[in-house]
Short mmCIF file of C-alpha atoms and ligand atoms in Angstrom, two decimals:
data_model
loop_
_atom_site.label_atom_id
_atom_site.label_comp_id
_atom_site.label_asym_id
_atom_site.label_seq_id
_atom_site.Cartn_x
_atom_site.Cartn_y
_atom_site.Cartn_z
CA MET Z 156 54.95 -29.01 -56.94
CA THR Z 157 52.57 -29.14 -59.75
CA MET Z 158 53.32 -30.31 -63.32
CA PHE Z 159 53.30 -26.61 -64.33
CA GLU Z 160 55.99 -25.53 -62.03
CA TYR Z 161 59.29 -25.22 -63.74
CA ASP Z 162 62.75 -24.09 -63.24
CA SER Z 163 65.69 -23.71 -65.65
CA ARG Z 164 67.09 -27.20 -65.28
CA PRO Z 165 65.22 -29.18 -67.93
CA VAL Z 166 65.66 -33.04 -68.20
CA THR Z 167 66.24 -32.98 -71.96
CA PRO Z 168 67.28 -29.51 -73.01
CA GLN Z 169 67.18 -28.84 -76.74
CA VAL Z 170 68.76 -25.48 -76.74
CA VAL Z 171 72.29 -24.79 -75.25
CA LEU Z 172 73.25 -21.37 -74.09
CA ILE Z 173 76.85 -20.51 -73.39
CA GLY Z 174 77.79 -17.16 -71.66
CA THR Z 175 78.59 -15.32 -68.51
CA ARG Z 176 76.07 -14.88 -65.72
CA ALA Z 177 77.20 -11.12 -65.84
CA SER Z 178 75.73 -10.63 -69.34
CA PRO Z 179 72.43 -8.76 -69.47
CA VAL Z 180 71.77 -10.12 -73.00
CA ALA Z 181 72.30 -13.81 -71.73
CA TYR Z 182 69.84 -12.94 -68.95
CA ALA Z 183 67.28 -11.70 -71.44
CA VAL Z 184 67.58 -14.82 -73.48
CA ARG Z 185 67.24 -17.15 -70.38
CA ASP Z 186 64.26 -15.19 -69.16
CA PHE Z 187 62.73 -15.45 -72.65
CA LEU Z 188 63.28 -19.21 -72.94
CA THR Z 189 62.11 -19.81 -69.36
CA ARG Z 190 58.97 -17.91 -69.61
CA ASN Z 191 58.09 -19.41 -72.95
CA GLY Z 192 58.54 -22.89 -71.44
CA ARG Z 193 61.56 -23.74 -73.83
CA PRO Z 194 64.03 -26.15 -72.20
CA TYR Z 195 67.55 -24.97 -72.39
CA GLU Z 196 70.94 -25.89 -70.78
CA TRP Z 197 73.00 -23.15 -69.51
CA ILE Z 198 76.82 -23.58 -69.67
CA ASP Z 199 79.07 -21.03 -68.15
CA VAL Z 200 81.78 -19.83 -70.57
CA ASP Z 201 84.54 -21.10 -68.24
CA ASP Z 202 83.11 -24.66 -68.07
CA VAL Z 203 85.15 -27.27 -69.99
CA ARG Z 204 81.98 -28.24 -71.95
CA ALA Z 205 81.91 -24.90 -73.51
CA ARG Z 206 85.43 -25.04 -75.00
CA SER Z 207 84.66 -26.96 -78.23
CA ILE Z 208 81.75 -24.81 -79.25
CA ILE Z 209 83.61 -21.58 -78.40
CA ALA Z 210 86.56 -22.84 -80.54
CA GLU Z 211 84.09 -23.46 -83.38
CA VAL Z 212 82.63 -19.91 -83.42
CA GLY Z 213 85.89 -18.13 -82.61
CA ASP Z 214 87.45 -17.49 -79.21
CA ASP Z 215 86.17 -14.02 -78.84
CA ARG Z 216 84.12 -12.89 -75.82
CA SER Z 217 82.22 -10.33 -77.96
CA LEU Z 218 80.61 -13.38 -79.61
CA LEU Z 219 78.85 -14.25 -76.28
CA PRO Z 220 76.23 -15.41 -75.51
CA ILE Z 221 76.29 -18.39 -78.00
CA CYS Z 222 73.06 -20.17 -78.58
CA VAL Z 223 73.06 -23.77 -80.07
CA LEU Z 224 69.66 -24.48 -81.57
CA PRO Z 225 68.08 -27.91 -81.83
CA ASP Z 226 69.14 -28.20 -85.44
CA GLY Z 227 72.75 -27.54 -84.56
CA ALA Z 228 72.85 -23.91 -85.79
CA ARG Z 229 74.95 -21.55 -83.67
CA LEU Z 230 73.96 -17.98 -83.06
CA ALA Z 231 76.90 -15.92 -81.88
CA PRO Z 232 76.21 -13.50 -80.31
CA ALA Z 233 72.64 -14.52 -79.70
CA SER Z 234 69.78 -12.14 -79.16
CA VAL Z 235 66.15 -12.88 -78.03
CA GLU Z 236 64.93 -12.05 -81.52
CA GLN Z 237 67.31 -14.44 -83.30
CA VAL Z 238 66.71 -17.19 -80.75
CA ALA Z 239 62.89 -16.78 -81.22
CA PHE Z 240 63.38 -16.77 -85.05
CA GLY Z 241 65.70 -19.82 -84.81
CA LEU Z 242 63.16 -21.70 -82.76
CA GLY Z 243 60.34 -21.05 -85.28
CA MET Z 244 58.51 -18.82 -82.90
CA LEU Z 245 58.08 -15.83 -85.23
CA ALA Z 246 55.35 -17.04 -87.46
CA PRO Z 247 53.54 -14.19 -89.34
CA PRO Z 248 49.98 -13.63 -88.63
CA LEU Z 249 47.62 -16.01 -90.51
CA GLN Z 250 45.12 -13.40 -91.67
CA SER Z 251 45.30 -9.90 -92.75
CA ALA Z 252 42.26 -8.65 -90.92
CA TYR Z 253 40.90 -9.44 -87.47
CA ASP Z 254 37.82 -8.38 -85.31
CA LEU Z 255 40.01 -7.92 -82.12
CA ALA Z 256 43.74 -7.33 -81.82
CA ILE Z 257 45.04 -7.58 -78.27
CA VAL Z 258 48.35 -5.94 -77.47
CA GLY Z 259 49.96 -7.69 -74.42
CA ALA Z 260 49.21 -11.21 -73.28
CA GLY Z 261 49.29 -10.76 -69.47
CA PRO Z 262 46.26 -11.86 -67.54
CA ALA Z 263 44.09 -9.02 -69.00
CA GLY Z 264 45.09 -9.81 -72.60
CA LEU Z 265 44.71 -13.56 -72.20
CA ALA Z 266 41.25 -13.16 -70.60
CA ALA Z 267 40.25 -10.96 -73.53
CA ALA Z 268 41.65 -13.58 -75.91
CA VAL Z 269 39.62 -16.44 -74.38
CA TYR Z 270 36.46 -14.49 -74.20
CA GLY Z 271 36.86 -12.79 -77.77
CA SER Z 272 37.67 -16.08 -79.53
CA SER Z 273 35.12 -18.17 -77.66
CA GLU Z 274 32.45 -15.65 -78.71
CA GLY Z 275 33.31 -15.88 -82.32
CA LEU Z 276 35.54 -12.91 -82.79
CA ALA Z 277 38.68 -13.34 -85.09
CA THR Z 278 41.20 -12.55 -82.35
CA ILE Z 279 44.92 -12.12 -82.46
CA ALA Z 280 47.13 -11.20 -79.43
CA VAL Z 281 50.65 -9.79 -79.75
CA GLU Z 282 53.11 -10.31 -76.83
CA ALA Z 283 56.47 -8.61 -76.57
CA VAL Z 284 58.14 -11.30 -74.39
CA ALA Z 285 56.08 -14.33 -73.17
CA PRO Z 286 52.40 -14.84 -72.45
CA GLY Z 287 51.57 -14.46 -68.71
CA GLY Z 288 53.01 -10.96 -68.21
CA GLN Z 289 53.93 -10.11 -64.65
CA ALA Z 290 51.71 -12.97 -63.44
CA GLY Z 291 53.89 -15.37 -65.42
CA THR Z 292 56.85 -14.44 -63.25
CA THR Z 293 55.01 -15.16 -59.93
CA SER Z 294 55.84 -18.28 -58.04
CA MET Z 295 52.52 -18.57 -56.35
CA ILE Z 296 49.33 -16.47 -56.50
CA GLU Z 297 47.41 -17.31 -53.51
CA ASN Z 298 44.48 -14.95 -53.72
CA TYR Z 299 43.00 -16.04 -57.08
CA LEU Z 300 39.47 -17.32 -56.75
CA GLY Z 301 39.03 -21.06 -56.98
CA PHE Z 302 42.67 -22.04 -56.07
CA PRO Z 303 42.53 -22.61 -52.28
CA THR Z 304 46.20 -23.75 -52.18
CA GLY Z 305 47.34 -21.15 -54.67
CA VAL Z 306 48.34 -21.35 -58.36
CA SER Z 307 51.66 -20.54 -59.86
CA GLY Z 308 51.67 -17.72 -62.30
CA ASN Z 309 53.08 -20.04 -65.01
CA GLU Z 310 50.33 -22.52 -64.51
CA LEU Z 311 47.73 -19.83 -64.82
CA ALA Z 312 49.32 -18.48 -67.94
CA THR Z 313 49.87 -21.92 -69.52
CA ARG Z 314 46.33 -22.90 -69.03
CA ALA Z 315 45.03 -19.61 -70.41
CA VAL Z 316 47.21 -19.76 -73.50
CA LEU Z 317 45.98 -23.40 -74.21
CA GLN Z 318 42.32 -22.16 -73.59
CA ALA Z 319 42.78 -19.10 -75.91
CA ARG Z 320 44.44 -21.18 -78.71
CA ARG Z 321 41.74 -23.88 -78.36
CA PHE Z 322 39.10 -21.22 -79.18
CA GLY Z 323 41.11 -19.99 -82.12
CA THR Z 324 43.20 -16.99 -80.88
CA GLU Z 325 46.42 -16.51 -82.65
CA ILE Z 326 49.16 -15.54 -80.28
CA LEU Z 327 52.32 -13.92 -81.68
CA VAL Z 328 55.28 -13.74 -79.29
CA ALA Z 329 58.64 -11.88 -79.23
CA ARG Z 330 57.19 -8.94 -81.02
CA HIS Z 331 55.77 -5.61 -79.88
CA LEU Z 332 53.44 -3.12 -81.43
CA ALA Z 333 55.49 -0.64 -83.46
CA ARG Z 334 52.72 1.56 -84.83
CA ALA Z 335 48.96 1.97 -85.13
CA SER Z 336 46.83 4.14 -87.21
CA TYR Z 337 43.26 4.46 -88.40
CA GLU Z 338 42.30 3.12 -91.81
CA GLY Z 339 38.81 4.25 -92.13
CA HIS Z 340 37.07 2.84 -88.92
CA ASP Z 341 39.64 0.04 -88.72
CA LEU Z 342 43.02 0.07 -87.13
CA LYS Z 343 46.13 -0.85 -88.96
CA LEU Z 344 48.77 -2.29 -86.71
CA GLU Z 345 52.53 -2.75 -87.57
CA LEU Z 346 54.62 -4.96 -85.43
CA SER Z 347 58.33 -4.73 -84.60
CA ASP Z 348 59.11 -7.43 -87.20
CA SER Z 349 57.23 -5.35 -89.91
CA CYS Z 350 54.18 -7.63 -89.99
CA GLU Z 351 50.95 -5.65 -90.72
CA PHE Z 352 47.33 -6.49 -90.31
CA THR Z 353 44.04 -4.64 -89.48
CA ALA Z 354 41.59 -4.98 -86.66
CA ARG Z 355 38.18 -3.53 -86.11
CA ALA Z 356 38.87 -3.09 -82.40
CA VAL Z 357 42.09 -3.06 -80.36
CA LEU Z 358 42.65 -3.77 -76.69
CA LEU Z 359 45.70 -2.29 -75.05
CA ALA Z 360 46.68 -4.65 -72.17
CA THR Z 361 50.34 -3.79 -71.96
CA GLY Z 362 50.61 -3.84 -68.09
CA VAL Z 363 53.36 -2.03 -66.16
CA GLU Z 364 57.08 -2.39 -65.97
CA TRP Z 365 59.28 -2.15 -62.80
CA ARG Z 366 60.00 1.29 -61.37
CA ARG Z 367 63.72 2.20 -61.35
CA LEU Z 368 65.81 2.40 -58.13
CA ASN Z 369 67.73 5.65 -58.02
CA VAL Z 370 71.20 4.52 -56.71
CA GLU Z 371 74.47 5.46 -58.40
CA GLY Z 372 76.12 2.73 -60.43
CA ILE Z 373 73.06 0.50 -60.54
CA ASP Z 374 72.44 0.76 -64.27
CA ASP Z 375 76.08 -0.46 -65.04
CA LEU Z 376 75.51 -3.66 -63.14
CA LEU Z 377 71.94 -4.44 -64.35
CA GLY Z 378 71.65 -8.02 -65.61
CA THR Z 379 74.94 -9.04 -63.96
CA ASN Z 380 73.77 -9.77 -60.43
CA ILE Z 381 71.25 -6.95 -60.18
CA PHE Z 382 67.89 -7.40 -61.58
CA TYR Z 383 64.54 -5.67 -61.91
CA GLY Z 384 61.88 -8.03 -60.96
CA ALA Z 385 62.67 -11.50 -59.70
CA GLY Z 386 62.36 -13.87 -62.76
CA PRO Z 387 61.80 -17.51 -62.03
CA SER Z 388 64.88 -18.24 -64.24
CA GLU Z 389 67.15 -16.76 -61.57
CA ALA Z 390 65.90 -18.44 -58.44
CA ALA Z 391 67.42 -21.81 -58.99
CA SER Z 392 70.74 -20.21 -59.81
CA CYS Z 393 70.86 -18.46 -56.45
CA GLY Z 394 71.73 -21.79 -54.54
CA ASN Z 395 73.42 -20.91 -51.25
CA ALA Z 396 73.70 -17.23 -52.32
CA ARG Z 397 73.12 -14.25 -50.21
CA VAL Z 398 70.17 -12.44 -51.89
CA ALA Z 399 68.73 -9.06 -51.21
CA ILE Z 400 65.31 -8.04 -52.45
CA VAL Z 401 64.10 -4.33 -52.28
CA GLY Z 402 60.40 -3.69 -51.84
CA GLY Z 403 57.60 -3.96 -49.53
CA GLY Z 404 54.75 -5.15 -51.78
CA ASN Z 405 53.40 -8.54 -52.67
CA SER Z 406 55.83 -8.89 -55.66
CA ALA Z 407 58.77 -8.51 -53.20
CA GLY Z 408 57.28 -10.80 -50.69
CA GLN Z 409 56.57 -13.56 -53.27
CA ALA Z 410 60.13 -13.20 -54.50
CA ALA Z 411 61.56 -13.51 -50.91
CA VAL Z 412 59.47 -16.71 -50.42
CA ARG Z 413 60.60 -18.11 -53.72
CA PHE Z 414 64.36 -17.37 -53.25
CA SER Z 415 64.35 -18.55 -49.65
CA LYS Z 416 63.89 -22.10 -51.09
CA TYR Z 417 67.38 -21.86 -52.71
CA ALA Z 418 69.35 -19.08 -51.18
CA ALA Z 419 71.33 -19.29 -47.98
CA ARG Z 420 69.88 -15.98 -46.79
CA VAL Z 421 67.37 -13.55 -48.18
CA THR Z 422 67.27 -10.00 -46.88
CA LEU Z 423 64.11 -8.00 -47.66
CA LEU Z 424 64.91 -4.24 -47.69
CA VAL Z 425 61.93 -2.04 -46.90
CA ARG Z 426 61.77 1.77 -46.62
CA ALA Z 427 58.62 1.83 -44.64
CA GLU Z 428 58.30 1.11 -40.98
CA SER Z 429 56.36 -2.09 -41.42
CA LEU Z 430 55.10 -4.43 -44.25
CA ALA Z 431 51.61 -4.53 -42.87
CA ALA Z 432 50.21 -1.68 -45.07
CA SER Z 433 51.74 -2.90 -48.29
CA MET Z 434 51.81 -6.69 -48.21
CA SER Z 435 48.98 -9.25 -48.07
CA GLN Z 436 48.73 -10.94 -44.55
CA TYR Z 437 49.36 -14.42 -45.96
CA LEU Z 438 52.61 -13.46 -47.42
CA LEU Z 439 53.65 -11.59 -44.26
CA ASP Z 440 52.85 -14.81 -42.24
CA ARG Z 441 54.87 -16.92 -44.65
CA ILE Z 442 57.86 -14.51 -44.40
CA THR Z 443 57.72 -14.34 -40.63
CA HIS Z 444 57.85 -18.17 -40.44
CA THR Z 445 60.67 -18.60 -42.89
CA GLU Z 446 64.00 -18.84 -41.04
CA ASN Z 447 66.35 -17.66 -43.72
CA ILE Z 448 64.35 -14.48 -44.53
CA ASP Z 449 65.44 -11.39 -42.75
CA VAL Z 450 63.30 -8.21 -43.00
CA ARG Z 451 64.90 -4.87 -42.47
CA THR Z 452 62.46 -2.04 -42.28
CA CYS Z 453 63.26 1.63 -42.35
CA THR Z 454 66.20 0.77 -44.58
CA GLU Z 455 67.43 2.23 -47.86
CA ILE Z 456 70.21 1.30 -50.34
CA VAL Z 457 72.43 4.29 -50.58
CA GLY Z 458 75.44 2.87 -52.45
CA LEU Z 459 76.92 -0.22 -54.13
CA GLU Z 460 80.33 -1.80 -53.90
CA GLY Z 461 81.68 -4.30 -56.44
CA ASP Z 462 84.17 -5.06 -59.17
CA GLY Z 463 82.04 -5.47 -62.32
CA GLN Z 464 79.57 -7.22 -60.27
CA LEU Z 465 77.71 -6.24 -57.05
CA ARG Z 466 79.61 -7.50 -53.92
CA ARG Z 467 78.04 -5.33 -51.13
CA LEU Z 468 75.17 -3.02 -50.49
CA VAL Z 469 75.61 0.12 -48.47
CA LEU Z 470 72.60 0.60 -46.33
CA SER Z 471 71.20 3.49 -44.34
CA ARG Z 472 68.69 3.20 -41.56
CA THR Z 473 66.20 5.98 -41.17
CA GLY Z 474 67.05 8.27 -38.27
CA THR Z 475 70.67 7.18 -37.93
CA ARG Z 476 73.91 8.47 -39.66
CA ASP Z 477 75.64 5.13 -39.55
CA LEU Z 478 76.04 3.19 -42.75
CA GLU Z 479 76.03 -0.58 -42.82
CA ARG Z 480 77.52 -2.88 -45.51
CA LEU Z 481 75.74 -6.04 -46.46
CA ASP Z 482 77.58 -8.80 -48.36
CA THR Z 483 75.26 -9.60 -51.29
CA ASP Z 484 75.54 -12.12 -54.17
CA ALA Z 485 72.46 -10.90 -55.96
CA LEU Z 486 69.99 -8.01 -55.76
CA PHE Z 487 66.36 -8.14 -57.05
CA ILE Z 488 64.45 -4.87 -57.22
CA CYS Z 489 60.76 -5.23 -56.81
CA ILE Z 490 59.39 -1.70 -56.15
CA GLY Z 491 56.38 -1.56 -58.32
CA GLY Z 492 55.97 -0.42 -61.86
CA THR Z 493 55.27 2.33 -64.27
CA PRO Z 494 52.61 1.79 -67.18
CA ARG Z 495 53.78 0.61 -70.45
CA SER Z 496 51.61 3.02 -72.34
CA ALA Z 497 54.03 4.45 -74.91
CA ASP Z 498 52.03 2.67 -77.66
CA ALA Z 499 48.84 4.13 -76.37
CA VAL Z 500 50.40 7.63 -76.26
CA GLY Z 501 51.77 7.09 -79.77
CA VAL Z 502 48.22 6.49 -81.10
CA GLY Z 503 46.82 9.53 -79.22
CA ALA Z 504 45.37 7.94 -76.15
CA ILE Z 505 44.84 10.26 -73.11
CA THR Z 506 46.81 9.24 -70.10
CA ASP Z 507 46.84 10.59 -66.50
CA ALA Z 508 49.80 12.27 -64.86
CA GLY Z 509 51.38 8.84 -64.03
CA GLY Z 510 51.08 7.68 -67.63
CA TYR Z 511 48.01 5.31 -67.05
CA VAL Z 512 45.56 5.17 -69.87
CA VAL Z 513 42.30 6.89 -69.09
CA THR Z 514 39.08 5.13 -70.22
CA GLY Z 515 35.22 5.45 -70.04
CA TYR Z 516 33.36 7.92 -68.05
CA GLU Z 517 36.58 9.42 -66.63
CA LEU Z 518 37.13 10.96 -70.07
CA VAL Z 519 33.87 12.86 -69.86
CA GLU Z 520 33.82 16.08 -67.84
CA GLY Z 521 30.35 17.62 -67.17
CA ASN Z 522 28.77 15.81 -70.24
CA VAL Z 523 31.65 17.21 -72.43
CA PRO Z 524 33.38 14.38 -74.39
CA PRO Z 525 37.19 14.39 -74.63
CA LYS Z 526 38.81 16.54 -77.30
CA GLY Z 527 38.63 15.05 -80.84
CA TRP Z 528 35.84 12.66 -79.90
CA THR Z 529 33.63 12.41 -82.94
CA LEU Z 530 30.74 10.00 -82.03
CA GLN Z 531 27.36 10.97 -80.66
CA ARG Z 532 27.68 8.52 -77.66
CA PRO Z 533 30.23 8.94 -74.83
CA PRO Z 534 33.16 6.50 -74.62
CA LEU Z 535 32.16 3.01 -73.59
CA PRO Z 536 33.57 1.73 -70.24
CA LEU Z 537 37.19 0.73 -70.91
CA GLU Z 538 37.15 2.63 -74.17
CA THR Z 539 39.87 5.28 -74.64
CA ASN Z 540 39.32 8.57 -76.17
CA LEU Z 541 39.83 6.76 -79.49
CA PRO Z 542 36.76 4.94 -80.78
CA GLY Z 543 37.33 1.23 -80.86
CA ILE Z 544 40.63 1.33 -78.87
CA PHE Z 545 40.14 -0.11 -75.43
CA ALA Z 546 42.46 -0.56 -72.33
CA ALA Z 547 42.33 -3.19 -69.66
CA GLY Z 548 44.43 -4.31 -66.66
CA ASP Z 549 47.41 -2.67 -64.94
CA VAL Z 550 47.97 -0.11 -67.75
CA ARG Z 551 44.55 1.39 -67.13
CA HIS Z 552 44.09 4.47 -64.88
CA GLY Z 553 42.21 3.34 -61.69
CA SER Z 554 42.92 -0.32 -62.14
CA ILE Z 555 43.42 -2.51 -59.13
CA LYS Z 556 46.76 -4.14 -59.93
CA ARG Z 557 45.65 -7.63 -59.14
CA CYS Z 558 45.38 -10.77 -61.37
CA ALA Z 559 41.67 -11.11 -60.79
CA ALA Z 560 41.03 -7.55 -61.60
CA ALA Z 561 43.09 -7.69 -64.82
CA ILE Z 562 41.35 -10.83 -65.89
CA GLY Z 563 37.94 -9.34 -65.12
CA GLU Z 564 38.67 -6.20 -67.12
CA GLY Z 565 39.92 -8.34 -70.10
CA ALA Z 566 36.71 -10.28 -70.13
CA MET Z 567 34.60 -7.08 -69.74
CA ALA Z 568 36.39 -5.37 -72.55
CA VAL Z 569 35.21 -8.02 -74.91
CA ALA Z 570 31.59 -7.18 -74.15
CA PHE Z 571 32.27 -3.50 -75.06
CA VAL Z 572 34.14 -4.61 -78.24
CA HIS Z 573 30.93 -6.28 -79.33
CA ARG Z 574 28.98 -3.09 -78.78
CA ARG Z 575 31.58 -1.18 -80.94
CA LEU Z 576 31.47 -3.84 -83.76
CA GLU Z 577 27.65 -3.69 -83.68
CA GLU Z 578 27.86 0.12 -84.10
CA LEU Z 579 30.28 -0.34 -87.03
CA ASP Z 580 27.89 -2.81 -88.60
CA GLY Z 581 25.00 -0.26 -88.19
CA GLY Z 582 23.39 -2.26 -85.34
C1 FAD O 676 56.18 -10.83 -58.79
C2 FAD O 676 54.73 -10.38 -58.83
C3 FAD O 676 53.89 -10.98 -57.98
C4 FAD O 676 52.44 -10.65 -57.95
N1 FAD O 676 51.66 -11.41 -57.12
C5 FAD O 676 50.35 -11.14 -57.28
C6 FAD O 676 49.41 -11.97 -56.43
O1 FAD O 676 49.77 -12.79 -55.56
N2 FAD O 676 48.05 -11.68 -56.59
C7 FAD O 676 47.56 -10.88 -57.54
O2 FAD O 676 46.28 -10.70 -57.66
N3 FAD O 676 48.42 -10.14 -58.30
C8 FAD O 676 49.76 -10.20 -58.19
N4 FAD O 676 50.61 -9.49 -59.02
C9 FAD O 676 50.08 -8.48 -59.84
C10 FAD O 676 49.56 -9.17 -61.13
O3 FAD O 676 50.40 -10.09 -61.71
C11 FAD O 676 49.26 -8.00 -62.17
O4 FAD O 676 48.23 -7.23 -61.61
C12 FAD O 676 48.74 -8.64 -63.42
O5 FAD O 676 49.77 -9.42 -64.08
C13 FAD O 676 48.36 -7.46 -64.47
O6 FAD O 676 47.97 -8.10 -65.58
P1 FAD O 676 47.98 -7.19 -67.02
O7 FAD O 676 47.67 -8.13 -68.01
O8 FAD O 676 47.27 -6.02 -66.90
O9 FAD O 676 49.52 -6.72 -67.24
P2 FAD O 676 50.95 -7.54 -67.27
O10 FAD O 676 50.85 -8.76 -66.37
O11 FAD O 676 51.99 -6.50 -66.98
O12 FAD O 676 51.11 -8.01 -68.72
C14 FAD O 676 51.21 -7.06 -69.72
C15 FAD O 676 51.97 -7.88 -70.98
O13 FAD O 676 51.99 -6.88 -72.04
C16 FAD O 676 53.25 -7.14 -72.79
N5 FAD O 676 53.52 -5.88 -73.47
C17 FAD O 676 53.85 -4.69 -72.96
N6 FAD O 676 54.01 -3.78 -73.93
C18 FAD O 676 53.85 -4.46 -75.21
C19 FAD O 676 53.87 -4.07 -76.51
N7 FAD O 676 54.15 -2.83 -76.89
N8 FAD O 676 53.57 -5.07 -77.47
C20 FAD O 676 53.28 -6.34 -77.05
N9 FAD O 676 53.24 -6.77 -75.81
C21 FAD O 676 53.54 -5.80 -74.81
C22 FAD O 676 54.21 -7.42 -71.54
O14 FAD O 676 55.33 -8.12 -72.04
C23 FAD O 676 53.33 -8.30 -70.71
O15 FAD O 676 53.50 -9.60 -70.95
C24 FAD O 676 52.02 -9.75 -58.91
C25 FAD O 676 52.92 -9.13 -59.77
C26 FAD O 676 54.21 -9.47 -59.75
C27 FAD O 676 55.21 -8.73 -60.66
#
């Protein structure tokens, strides 16, 4: 285990969170704290240690989750935004104008931050949850160049954040882009906490979010013991549990390996006939050699049974009419993502049928530039149909959906941002 690996059991927690495991808000706060590296202590509402604090704020379940901040302040009920504010994480931008604004601090955004600020651009990155993006939730990335024994997503993200900040990038967390509009050639950006600033170029690096599983009743139980993705904050709490993971890609495989270290049994549910086409061989080998991971191919979830929490999955096997029930303490759904391109669409960026942002030469058809394009030159590589607005990483049409690819695109985007700035400066 490296110094960067973490779980949700800090030695000296400064923040105390009291609630029920079944609360989606409590999950969001735990995820936010864990992924931002903020130690916290979780106390279940029925634990005797919770009694005095609950009595102080009023014995009312609607006030859960309660968050006790390091200065003793109580938030009841606590939300991610309030906790971020209470921990002093919502500083406003230091400047009113930047050369480059990056929306999303996953691998693509962080790479652009490092290259942009190291090359002298006044750079700001805005992140809705925590730096690292999807990669930050990954237990071990084993195919990233230069790390022969793998690197945890958290370590990669932590190192990148330190590097970007050392070069002068400002990183704002717990806020998302609310609006963007042109102000002359510059872009005016407004964030969800009403902060505003301008940028001469913008990089959209907002990645993807998990695809939804279409099973009746699932939305009612989300955040109780059913989750999209497999956040590191939950692994340690699955000690001796019977965990099910849906999905056949690398993210599902990584989650299975991570949870197998804590859970009594991990069942990987896969619709396809085999994992070979969708999962990297190294993960497949790891899964095959892990005794408490059971892979069920040709299997779909067709129903849920529970009582406010999931208790059993109803499974159907392709080609048979029999249904099987699987006792399950927690279900993690890792079935790929859909692009987070609402901001891009809001500004007028062209997307493909799947919602991915189209860039560069793919916007030009037979030498005809995209509708509304006003410049003499065609869009630069990674530039959208809006001059000065670029896209990189998983959110981009045609991207490879790998860390290295996202990082490469983030770095490349900065080269094209320089070209755009030279153009604005009349170079
Ligand atoms: C569990 C898991 C395991 C994986 N394993 C591997 C692996 O082993 N090897 C590999 O190469 N790849 C792996 N991947 C894929 C890899 O993590 C992604 O390809 C990579 O993270 C994409 O980077 P990105 O920066 O484009 O997007 P993301 O990582 O999705 O980051 C986008 C960021 O933008 C933020 N954001 C979104 N909208 C807004 C907004 N409006 N305002 C502000 N911020 C916003 C999000 O919160 C997020 O932090 C894995 C992915 C997962 C989920």
